[in-house]
Short mmCIF file of C-alpha atoms and ligand atoms in Angstrom, two decimals:
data_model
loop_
_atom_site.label_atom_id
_atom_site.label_comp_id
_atom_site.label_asym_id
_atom_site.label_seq_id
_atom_site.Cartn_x
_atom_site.Cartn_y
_atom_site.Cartn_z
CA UNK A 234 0.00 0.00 0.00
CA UNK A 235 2.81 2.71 0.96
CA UNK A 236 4.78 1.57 -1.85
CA UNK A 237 1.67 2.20 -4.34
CA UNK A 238 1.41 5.82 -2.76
CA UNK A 239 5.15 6.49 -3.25
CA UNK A 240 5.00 5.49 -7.02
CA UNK A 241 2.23 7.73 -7.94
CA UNK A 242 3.78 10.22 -5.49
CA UNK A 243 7.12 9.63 -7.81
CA UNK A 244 4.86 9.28 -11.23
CA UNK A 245 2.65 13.28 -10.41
CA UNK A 246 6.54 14.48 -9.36
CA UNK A 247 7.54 13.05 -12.72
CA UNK A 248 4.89 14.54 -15.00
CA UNK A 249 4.65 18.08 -13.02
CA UNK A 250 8.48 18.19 -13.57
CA UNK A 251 8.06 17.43 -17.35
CA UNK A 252 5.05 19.62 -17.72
CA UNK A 253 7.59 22.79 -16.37
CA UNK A 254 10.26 21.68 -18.96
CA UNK A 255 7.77 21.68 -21.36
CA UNK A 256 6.68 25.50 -20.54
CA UNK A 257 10.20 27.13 -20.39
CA UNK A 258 10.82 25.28 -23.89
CA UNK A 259 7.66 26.87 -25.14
CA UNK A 260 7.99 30.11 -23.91
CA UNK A 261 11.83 30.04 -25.44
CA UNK A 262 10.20 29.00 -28.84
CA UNK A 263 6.68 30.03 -29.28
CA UNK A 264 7.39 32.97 -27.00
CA UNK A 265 9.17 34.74 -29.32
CA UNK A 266 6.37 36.93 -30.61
CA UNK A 267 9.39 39.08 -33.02
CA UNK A 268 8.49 42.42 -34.10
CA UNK A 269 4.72 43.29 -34.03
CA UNK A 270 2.78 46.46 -34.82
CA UNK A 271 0.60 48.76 -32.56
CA UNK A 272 -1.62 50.94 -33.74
CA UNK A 273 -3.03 53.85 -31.52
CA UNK A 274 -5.83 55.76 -32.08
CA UNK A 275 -6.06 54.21 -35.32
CA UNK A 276 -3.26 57.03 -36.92
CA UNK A 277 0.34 56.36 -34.83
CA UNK A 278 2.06 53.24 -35.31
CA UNK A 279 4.67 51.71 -33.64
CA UNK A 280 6.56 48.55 -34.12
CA UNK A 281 7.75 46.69 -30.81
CA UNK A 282 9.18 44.20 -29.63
CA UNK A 283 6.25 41.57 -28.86
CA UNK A 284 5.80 39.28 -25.81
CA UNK A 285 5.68 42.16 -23.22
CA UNK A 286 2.66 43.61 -21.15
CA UNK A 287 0.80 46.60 -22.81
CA UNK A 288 1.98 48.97 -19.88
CA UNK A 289 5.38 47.85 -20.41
CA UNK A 290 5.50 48.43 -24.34
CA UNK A 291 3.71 51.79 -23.66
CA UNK A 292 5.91 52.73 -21.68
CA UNK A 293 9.12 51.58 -23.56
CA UNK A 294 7.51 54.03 -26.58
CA UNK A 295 7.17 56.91 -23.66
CA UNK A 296 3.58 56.72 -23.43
CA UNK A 297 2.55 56.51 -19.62
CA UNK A 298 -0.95 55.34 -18.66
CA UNK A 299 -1.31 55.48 -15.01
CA UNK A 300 -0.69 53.01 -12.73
CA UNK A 301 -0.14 52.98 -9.06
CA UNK A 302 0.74 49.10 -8.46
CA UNK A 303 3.16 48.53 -10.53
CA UNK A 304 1.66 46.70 -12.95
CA UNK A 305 1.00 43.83 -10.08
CA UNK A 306 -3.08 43.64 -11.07
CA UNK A 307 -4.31 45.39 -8.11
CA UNK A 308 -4.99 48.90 -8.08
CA UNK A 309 -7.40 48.64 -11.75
CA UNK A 310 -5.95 51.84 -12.94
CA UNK A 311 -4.30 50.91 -15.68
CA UNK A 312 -7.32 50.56 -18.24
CA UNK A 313 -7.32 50.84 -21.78
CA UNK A 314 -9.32 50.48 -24.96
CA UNK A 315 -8.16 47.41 -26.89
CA UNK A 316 -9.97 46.93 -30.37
CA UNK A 317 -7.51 44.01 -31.50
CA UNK A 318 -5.01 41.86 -30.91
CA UNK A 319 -5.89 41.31 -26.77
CA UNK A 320 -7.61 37.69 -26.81
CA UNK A 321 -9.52 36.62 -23.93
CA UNK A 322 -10.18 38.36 -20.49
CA UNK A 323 -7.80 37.06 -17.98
CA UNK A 324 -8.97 36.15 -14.38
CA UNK A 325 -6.49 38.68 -13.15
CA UNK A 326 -8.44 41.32 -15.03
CA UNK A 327 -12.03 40.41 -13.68
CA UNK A 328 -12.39 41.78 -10.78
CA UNK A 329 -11.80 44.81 -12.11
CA UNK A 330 -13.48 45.27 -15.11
CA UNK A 331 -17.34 45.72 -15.01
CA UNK A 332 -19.77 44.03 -17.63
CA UNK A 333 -20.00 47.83 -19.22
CA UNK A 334 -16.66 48.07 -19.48
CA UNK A 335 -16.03 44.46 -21.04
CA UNK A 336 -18.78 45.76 -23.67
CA UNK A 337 -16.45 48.76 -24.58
CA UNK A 338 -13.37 45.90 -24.85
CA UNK A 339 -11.33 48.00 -21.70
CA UNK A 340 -8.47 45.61 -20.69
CA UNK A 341 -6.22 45.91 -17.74
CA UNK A 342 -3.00 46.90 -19.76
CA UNK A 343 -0.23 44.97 -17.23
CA UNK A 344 -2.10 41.97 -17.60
CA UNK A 345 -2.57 42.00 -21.24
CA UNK A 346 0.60 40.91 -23.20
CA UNK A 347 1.45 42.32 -26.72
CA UNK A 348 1.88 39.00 -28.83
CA UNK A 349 0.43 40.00 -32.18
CA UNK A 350 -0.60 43.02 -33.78
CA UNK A 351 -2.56 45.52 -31.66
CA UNK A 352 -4.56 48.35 -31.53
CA UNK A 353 -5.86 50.04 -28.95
CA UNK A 354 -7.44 54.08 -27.72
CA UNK A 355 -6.41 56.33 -25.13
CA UNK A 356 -7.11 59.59 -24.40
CA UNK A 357 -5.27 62.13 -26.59
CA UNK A 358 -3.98 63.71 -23.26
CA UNK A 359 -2.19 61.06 -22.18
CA UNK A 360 0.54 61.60 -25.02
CA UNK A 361 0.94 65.08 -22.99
CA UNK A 362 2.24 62.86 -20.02
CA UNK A 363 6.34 63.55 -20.01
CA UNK A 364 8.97 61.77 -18.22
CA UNK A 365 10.82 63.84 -15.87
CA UNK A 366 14.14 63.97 -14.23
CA UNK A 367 14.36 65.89 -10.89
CA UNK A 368 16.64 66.46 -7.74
CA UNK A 369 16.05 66.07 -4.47
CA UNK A 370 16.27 69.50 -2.95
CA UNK A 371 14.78 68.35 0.50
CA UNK A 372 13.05 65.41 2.58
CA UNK A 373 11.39 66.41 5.73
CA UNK A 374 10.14 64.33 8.73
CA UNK A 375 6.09 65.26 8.83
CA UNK A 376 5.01 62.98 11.27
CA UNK A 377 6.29 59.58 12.61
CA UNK A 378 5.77 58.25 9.05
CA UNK A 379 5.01 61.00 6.16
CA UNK A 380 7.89 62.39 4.78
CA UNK A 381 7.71 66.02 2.47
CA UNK A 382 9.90 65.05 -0.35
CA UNK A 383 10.75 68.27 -2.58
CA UNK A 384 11.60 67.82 -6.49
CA UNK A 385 13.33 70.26 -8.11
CA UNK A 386 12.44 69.48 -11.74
CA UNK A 387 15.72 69.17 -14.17
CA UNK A 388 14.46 68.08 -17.26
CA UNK A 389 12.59 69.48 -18.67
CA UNK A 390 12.45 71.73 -16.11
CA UNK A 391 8.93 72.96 -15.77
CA UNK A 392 5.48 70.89 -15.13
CA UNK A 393 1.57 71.82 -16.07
CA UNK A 394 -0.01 70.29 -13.40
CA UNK A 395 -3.66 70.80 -12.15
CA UNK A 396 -3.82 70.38 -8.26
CA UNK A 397 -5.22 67.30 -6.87
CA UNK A 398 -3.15 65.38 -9.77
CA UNK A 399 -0.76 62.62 -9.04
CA UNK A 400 2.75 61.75 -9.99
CA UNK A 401 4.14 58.08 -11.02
CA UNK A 402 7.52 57.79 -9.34
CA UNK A 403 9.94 55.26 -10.36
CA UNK A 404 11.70 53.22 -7.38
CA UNK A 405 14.91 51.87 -9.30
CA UNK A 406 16.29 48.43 -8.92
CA UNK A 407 16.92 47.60 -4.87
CA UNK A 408 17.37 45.40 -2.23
CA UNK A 409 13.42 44.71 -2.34
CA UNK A 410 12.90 44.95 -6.23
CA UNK A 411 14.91 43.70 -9.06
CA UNK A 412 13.72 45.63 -11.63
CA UNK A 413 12.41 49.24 -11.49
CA UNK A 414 8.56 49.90 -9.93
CA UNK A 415 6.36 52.69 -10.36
CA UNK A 416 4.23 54.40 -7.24
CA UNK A 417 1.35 57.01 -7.49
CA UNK A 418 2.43 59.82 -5.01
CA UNK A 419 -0.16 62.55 -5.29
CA UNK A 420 1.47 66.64 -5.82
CA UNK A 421 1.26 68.27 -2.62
CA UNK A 422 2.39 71.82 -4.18
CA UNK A 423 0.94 74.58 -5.47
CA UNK A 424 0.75 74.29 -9.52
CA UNK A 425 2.06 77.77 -9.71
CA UNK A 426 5.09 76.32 -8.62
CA UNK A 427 6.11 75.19 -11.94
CA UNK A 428 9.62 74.25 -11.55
CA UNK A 429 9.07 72.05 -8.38
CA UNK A 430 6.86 69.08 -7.04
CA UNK A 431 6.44 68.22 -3.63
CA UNK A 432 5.18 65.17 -2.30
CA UNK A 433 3.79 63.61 1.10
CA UNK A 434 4.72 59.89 1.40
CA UNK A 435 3.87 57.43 4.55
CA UNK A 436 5.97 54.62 5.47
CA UNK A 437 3.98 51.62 4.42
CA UNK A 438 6.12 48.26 6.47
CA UNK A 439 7.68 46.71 4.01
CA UNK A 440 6.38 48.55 0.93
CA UNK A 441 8.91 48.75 -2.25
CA UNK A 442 8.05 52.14 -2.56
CA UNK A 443 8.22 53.93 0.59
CA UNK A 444 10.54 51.92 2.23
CA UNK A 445 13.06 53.04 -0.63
CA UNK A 446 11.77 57.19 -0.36
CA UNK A 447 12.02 56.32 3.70
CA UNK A 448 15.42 54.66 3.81
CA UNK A 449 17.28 55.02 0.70
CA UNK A 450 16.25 58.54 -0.81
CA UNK A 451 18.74 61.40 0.32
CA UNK A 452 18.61 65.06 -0.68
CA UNK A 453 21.11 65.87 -3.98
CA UNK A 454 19.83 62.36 -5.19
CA UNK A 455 18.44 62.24 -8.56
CA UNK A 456 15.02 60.80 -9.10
CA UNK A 457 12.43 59.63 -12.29
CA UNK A 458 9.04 60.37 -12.50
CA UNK A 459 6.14 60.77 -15.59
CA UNK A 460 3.00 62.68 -14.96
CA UNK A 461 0.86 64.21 -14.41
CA UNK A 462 -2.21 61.92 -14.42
CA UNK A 463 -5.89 61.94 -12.59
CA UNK A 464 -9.17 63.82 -12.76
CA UNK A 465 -8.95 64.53 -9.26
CA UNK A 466 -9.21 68.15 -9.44
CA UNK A 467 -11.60 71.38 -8.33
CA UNK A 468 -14.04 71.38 -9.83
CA UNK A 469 -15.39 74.86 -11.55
CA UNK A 470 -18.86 75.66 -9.82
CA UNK A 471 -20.13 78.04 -6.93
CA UNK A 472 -21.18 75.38 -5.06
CA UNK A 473 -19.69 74.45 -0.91
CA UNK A 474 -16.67 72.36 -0.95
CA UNK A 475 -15.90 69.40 1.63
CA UNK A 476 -12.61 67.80 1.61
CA UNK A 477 -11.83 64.85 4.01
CA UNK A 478 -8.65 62.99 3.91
CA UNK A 479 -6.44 61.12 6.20
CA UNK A 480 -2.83 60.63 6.78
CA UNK A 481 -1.16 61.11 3.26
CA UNK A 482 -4.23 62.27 2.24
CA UNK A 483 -3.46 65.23 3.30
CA UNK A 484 -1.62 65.87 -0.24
CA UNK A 485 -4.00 66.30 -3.27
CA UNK A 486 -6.12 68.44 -0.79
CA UNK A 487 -3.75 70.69 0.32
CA UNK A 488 -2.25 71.42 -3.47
CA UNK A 489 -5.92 72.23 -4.23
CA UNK A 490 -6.45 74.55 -1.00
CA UNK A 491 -3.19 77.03 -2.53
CA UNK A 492 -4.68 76.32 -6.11
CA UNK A 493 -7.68 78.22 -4.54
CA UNK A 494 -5.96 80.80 -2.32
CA UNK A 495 -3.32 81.62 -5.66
CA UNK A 496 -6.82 82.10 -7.62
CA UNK A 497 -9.17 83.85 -4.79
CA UNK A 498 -11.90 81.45 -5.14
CA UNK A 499 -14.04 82.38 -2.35
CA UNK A 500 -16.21 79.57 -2.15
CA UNK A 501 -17.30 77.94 1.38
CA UNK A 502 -15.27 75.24 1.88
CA UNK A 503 -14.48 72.99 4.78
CA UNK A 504 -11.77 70.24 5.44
CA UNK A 505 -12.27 67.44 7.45
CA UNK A 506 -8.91 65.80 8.80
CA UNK A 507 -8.69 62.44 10.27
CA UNK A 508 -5.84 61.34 12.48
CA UNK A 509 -5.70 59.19 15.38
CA UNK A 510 -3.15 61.08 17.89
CA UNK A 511 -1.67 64.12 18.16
CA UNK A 512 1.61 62.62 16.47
CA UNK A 513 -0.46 61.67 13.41
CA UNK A 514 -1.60 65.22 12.82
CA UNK A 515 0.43 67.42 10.81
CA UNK A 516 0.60 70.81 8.46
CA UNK A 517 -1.36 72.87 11.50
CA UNK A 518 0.31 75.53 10.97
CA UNK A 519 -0.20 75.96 6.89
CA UNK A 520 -4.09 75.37 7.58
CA UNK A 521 -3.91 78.30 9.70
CA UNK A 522 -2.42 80.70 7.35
CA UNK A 523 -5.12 79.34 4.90
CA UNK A 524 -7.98 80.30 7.31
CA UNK A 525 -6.45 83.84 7.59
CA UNK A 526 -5.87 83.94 3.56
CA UNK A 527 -8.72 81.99 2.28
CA UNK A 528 -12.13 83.80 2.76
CA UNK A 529 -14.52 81.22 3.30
CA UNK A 530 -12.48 77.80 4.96
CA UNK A 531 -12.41 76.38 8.20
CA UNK A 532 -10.36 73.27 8.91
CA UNK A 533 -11.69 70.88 11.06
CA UNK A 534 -9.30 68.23 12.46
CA UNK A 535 -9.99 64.96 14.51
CA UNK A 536 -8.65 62.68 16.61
CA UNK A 537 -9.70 59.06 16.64
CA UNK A 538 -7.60 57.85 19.69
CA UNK A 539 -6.15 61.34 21.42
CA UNK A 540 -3.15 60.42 23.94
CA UNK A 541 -3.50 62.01 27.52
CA UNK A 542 -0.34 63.86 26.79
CA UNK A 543 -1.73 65.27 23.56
CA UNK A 544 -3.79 68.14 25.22
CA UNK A 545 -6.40 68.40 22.64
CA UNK A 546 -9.38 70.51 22.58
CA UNK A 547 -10.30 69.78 18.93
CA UNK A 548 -13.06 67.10 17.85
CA UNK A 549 -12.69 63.86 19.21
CA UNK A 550 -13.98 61.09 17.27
CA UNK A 551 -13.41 59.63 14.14
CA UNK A 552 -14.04 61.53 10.91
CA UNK A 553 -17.34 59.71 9.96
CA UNK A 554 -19.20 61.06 13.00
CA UNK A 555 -17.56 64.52 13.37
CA UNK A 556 -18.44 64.48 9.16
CA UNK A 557 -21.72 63.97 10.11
CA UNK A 558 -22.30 66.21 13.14
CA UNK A 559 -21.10 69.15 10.86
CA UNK A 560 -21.95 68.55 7.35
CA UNK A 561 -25.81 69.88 7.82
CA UNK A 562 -27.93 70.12 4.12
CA UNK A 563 -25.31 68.59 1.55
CA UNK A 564 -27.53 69.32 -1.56
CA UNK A 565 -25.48 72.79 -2.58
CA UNK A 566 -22.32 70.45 -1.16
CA UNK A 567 -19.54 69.13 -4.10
CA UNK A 568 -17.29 66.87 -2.36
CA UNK A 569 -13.10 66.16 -2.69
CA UNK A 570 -12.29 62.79 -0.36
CA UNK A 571 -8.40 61.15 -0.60
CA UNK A 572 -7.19 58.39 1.75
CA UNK A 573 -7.64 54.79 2.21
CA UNK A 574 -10.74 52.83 0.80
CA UNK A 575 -12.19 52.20 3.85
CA UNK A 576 -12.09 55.57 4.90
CA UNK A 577 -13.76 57.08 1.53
CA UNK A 578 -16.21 54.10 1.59
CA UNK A 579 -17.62 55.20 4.64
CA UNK A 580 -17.42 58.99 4.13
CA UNK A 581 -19.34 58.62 0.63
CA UNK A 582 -22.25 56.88 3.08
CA UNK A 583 -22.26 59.96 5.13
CA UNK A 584 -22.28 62.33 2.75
CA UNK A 585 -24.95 60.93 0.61
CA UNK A 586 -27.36 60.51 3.61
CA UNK A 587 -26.69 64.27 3.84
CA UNK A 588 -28.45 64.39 0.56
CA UNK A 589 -24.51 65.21 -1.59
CA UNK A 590 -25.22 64.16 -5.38
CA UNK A 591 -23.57 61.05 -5.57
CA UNK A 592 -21.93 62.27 -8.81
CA UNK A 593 -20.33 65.39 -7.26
CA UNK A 594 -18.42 63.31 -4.54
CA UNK A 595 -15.02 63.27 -6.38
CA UNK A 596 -12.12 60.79 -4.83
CA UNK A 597 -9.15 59.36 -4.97
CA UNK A 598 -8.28 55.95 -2.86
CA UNK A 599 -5.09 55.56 -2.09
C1 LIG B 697 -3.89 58.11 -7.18
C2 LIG B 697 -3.03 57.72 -6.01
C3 LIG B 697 -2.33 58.68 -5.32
C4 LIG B 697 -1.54 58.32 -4.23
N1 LIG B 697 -0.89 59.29 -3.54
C5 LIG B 697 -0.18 58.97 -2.43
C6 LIG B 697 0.45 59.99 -1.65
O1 LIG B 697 0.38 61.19 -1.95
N2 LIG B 697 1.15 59.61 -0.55
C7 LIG B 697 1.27 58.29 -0.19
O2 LIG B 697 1.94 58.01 0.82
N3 LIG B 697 0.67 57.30 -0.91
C8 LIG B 697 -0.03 57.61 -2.02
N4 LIG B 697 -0.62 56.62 -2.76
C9 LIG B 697 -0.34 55.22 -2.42
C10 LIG B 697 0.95 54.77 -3.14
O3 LIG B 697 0.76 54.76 -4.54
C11 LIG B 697 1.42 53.37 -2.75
O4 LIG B 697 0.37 52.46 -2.95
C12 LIG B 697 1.87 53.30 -1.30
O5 LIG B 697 2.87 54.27 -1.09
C13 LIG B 697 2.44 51.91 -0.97
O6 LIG B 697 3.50 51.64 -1.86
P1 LIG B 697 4.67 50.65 -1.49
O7 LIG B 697 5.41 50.36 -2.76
O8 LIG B 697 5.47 51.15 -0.35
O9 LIG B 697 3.93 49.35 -0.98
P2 LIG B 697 3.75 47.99 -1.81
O10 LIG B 697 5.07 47.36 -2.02
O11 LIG B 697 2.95 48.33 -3.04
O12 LIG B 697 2.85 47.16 -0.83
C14 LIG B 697 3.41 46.41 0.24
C15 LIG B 697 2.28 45.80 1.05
O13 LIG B 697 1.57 46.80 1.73
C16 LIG B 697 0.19 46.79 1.35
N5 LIG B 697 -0.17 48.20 1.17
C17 LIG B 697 -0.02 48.95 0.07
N6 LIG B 697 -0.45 50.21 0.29
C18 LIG B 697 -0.87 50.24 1.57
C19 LIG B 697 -1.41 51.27 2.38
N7 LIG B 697 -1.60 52.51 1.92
N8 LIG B 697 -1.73 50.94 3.65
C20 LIG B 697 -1.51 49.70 4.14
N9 LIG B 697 -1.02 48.69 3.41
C21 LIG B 697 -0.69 48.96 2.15
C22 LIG B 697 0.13 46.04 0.03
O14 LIG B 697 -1.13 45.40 -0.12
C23 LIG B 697 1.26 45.05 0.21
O15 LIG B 697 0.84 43.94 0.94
C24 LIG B 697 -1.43 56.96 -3.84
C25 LIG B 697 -2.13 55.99 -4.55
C26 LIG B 697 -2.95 56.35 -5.62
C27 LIG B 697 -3.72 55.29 -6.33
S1 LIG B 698 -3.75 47.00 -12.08
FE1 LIG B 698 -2.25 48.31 -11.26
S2 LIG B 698 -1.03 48.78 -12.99
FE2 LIG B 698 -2.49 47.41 -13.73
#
């Protein structure tokens, strides 16, 4: 009996063992897909090098669509309009595209590999999206774990950005990646502020990313990026404006609070800030200046978990219920949320009891 169990034991060893020979022969023969064309927007061709992920061949020709998991299949950014050459939908594309979207042939472009001819449609802005090269001109501790990285742009050296748009940062080659990654780190600057970019990044534990801006980024190093992507931006109406973020957060919203001081928009707008201690809380003093410069804005800041030590006389609570204590009639109310999915999950809740047109709640989950 154990002897029977160790041959077929020793026969599914065999076979599995033969089966993986069998792949890495194939991909070394049939995986050679050569030189194949793609077609964009049915009037720019390029011809590539086949066998790669769409993202990846885009990106090789300088086009960037954005991405902010490095082309790992889950963050379902990456979407694009393929008319040929795609095949079938891949599991690790389904749970991200919707039965509309698989009507309008939108594929997951890291997942979908460039074997044949292909053509595909993206938005004509996205051949506006540049690759930059930038300095480090300073990295400063926030809080525990957000760092302000500044960029000083060196080529080329100036950036259109609208605020509440985000960056794609490459992380080269390190001890935790062997091959380059990109990030999405939203701008935390003022667009008038051309010729600089400043970011807000939290430590995530043993994140690729932030673990290399964290540890291994030092001021007077040079760093990539391509941008700038999103529609997270003001929009232009005269109705109230609620913002809500948490931790880093804190960076699309604050870009598009100067945005509106630079421009004297005058609209009512308050920003809810969620933050568990004191410690987590951070930028105090620049939302003070903005309540003196901005005519209509109050910031409203709360702690989830305040430490005796902290001294705090602010809201107490987390941002949900302080949200809703404040928020009164939302139906004049456009809304701007940034910060984790659970947090903008339950905000978008609150706000829509308060009557806030689903369609005017604008976010971007991090
Ligand atoms: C549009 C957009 C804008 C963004 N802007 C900012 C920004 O301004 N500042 C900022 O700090 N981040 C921002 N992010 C998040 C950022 O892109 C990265 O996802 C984040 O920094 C983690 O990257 P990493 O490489 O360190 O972690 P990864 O190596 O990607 O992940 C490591 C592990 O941590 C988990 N993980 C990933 N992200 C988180 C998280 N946030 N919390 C807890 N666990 C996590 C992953 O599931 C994985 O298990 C933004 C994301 C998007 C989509
Ligand atoms: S799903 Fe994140 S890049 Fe494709």
């Amino acid at each position: 009996m154990i002897q029977q169990l160790l041959l077929s034991v020793g026969a599914i060893s065999a076979i599995a063992s033969l089966l993986a020979i069998l792949m890495v022969i194939t991909d070394a023969t049939i995986g050679n897909y050569g030189i194949v064309k793609l077609t964009i927007n049915n009037n720019k061709e390029y011809e590539v090098k086949g066998g790669r992920p769409l993202l990846a061949t885009l990106m090789d020709e300088g086009i960037f669509i954005p991405s902010a998991c490095g082309g790992r299949g889950s963050c379902g950014l990456c979407k694009v309009k393929v008319l040929e050459g795609a095949g079938q939908y891949l599991p690790t594309e389904l749970p991200w595209i919707s039965e509309d979207e698989k009507k309008q042939d939108i594929r997951l472009s890291c997942q979908v590999k460039v074997k044949q001819d292909f053509r595909i449609e993206i938005p004509e802005e996205l051949f506006n999206v540049k690759e930059f090269r930038g300095r480090v001109e300073s990295i400063v501790d926030l809080t525990h774990d957000i760092k302000e990285i500044i960029i000083t742009l060196i080529e080329p050296s100036e950036i259109e950005i609208r605020a509440g748009q985000f960056i794609q940062f490459k992380v080269p080659e390190y001890e935790l990646t062997n091959e380059p990654v990109y990030r999405a780190y939203s701008v935390a600057s003022s667009p008038s502020d051309k010729t600089r970019v400043e970011l807000e990044i939290r430590l995530v534990p043993g994140g690729i990313g932030t673990t290399y801006v964290h540890k291994y980024l030092s001021e007077g190093g040079e760093v990539i990026f391509n941008g700038p992507h999103g529609d997270f931006f003001l929009r232009d109406t005269d109705r109230e404006i609620v913002c809500i973020a948490g931790g880093s957060g804190m960076a699309p919203i604050k870009s598009i609070l100067l945005d509106m001081n630079c421009k004297g928009v005058n609209r009512r707008t308050r920003y809810f800030f969620g933050a568990r201690s004191k410690r987590d809380l951070f930028l105090e003093d620049t939302m003070a200046e903005l309540e003196m410069s901005l005519p209509d804005f109050t910031f409203i800041p709360t702690l989830s978990e305040p430490k005796d030590g902290d001294n705090w006389e602010g809201e107490t609570g987390l941002v949900t219920n302080i949200l809703d204590k404040h928020l009164g009639k939302g139906s004049n109310v456009e809304a701007y949320l940034c910060g984790s999915p659970g947090l903008i999950d339950a905000c978008v809740a609150i706000l829509t009891k308060h009557r806030v047109p689903e369609e005017l709640i604008y976010y971007d989950k991090f």
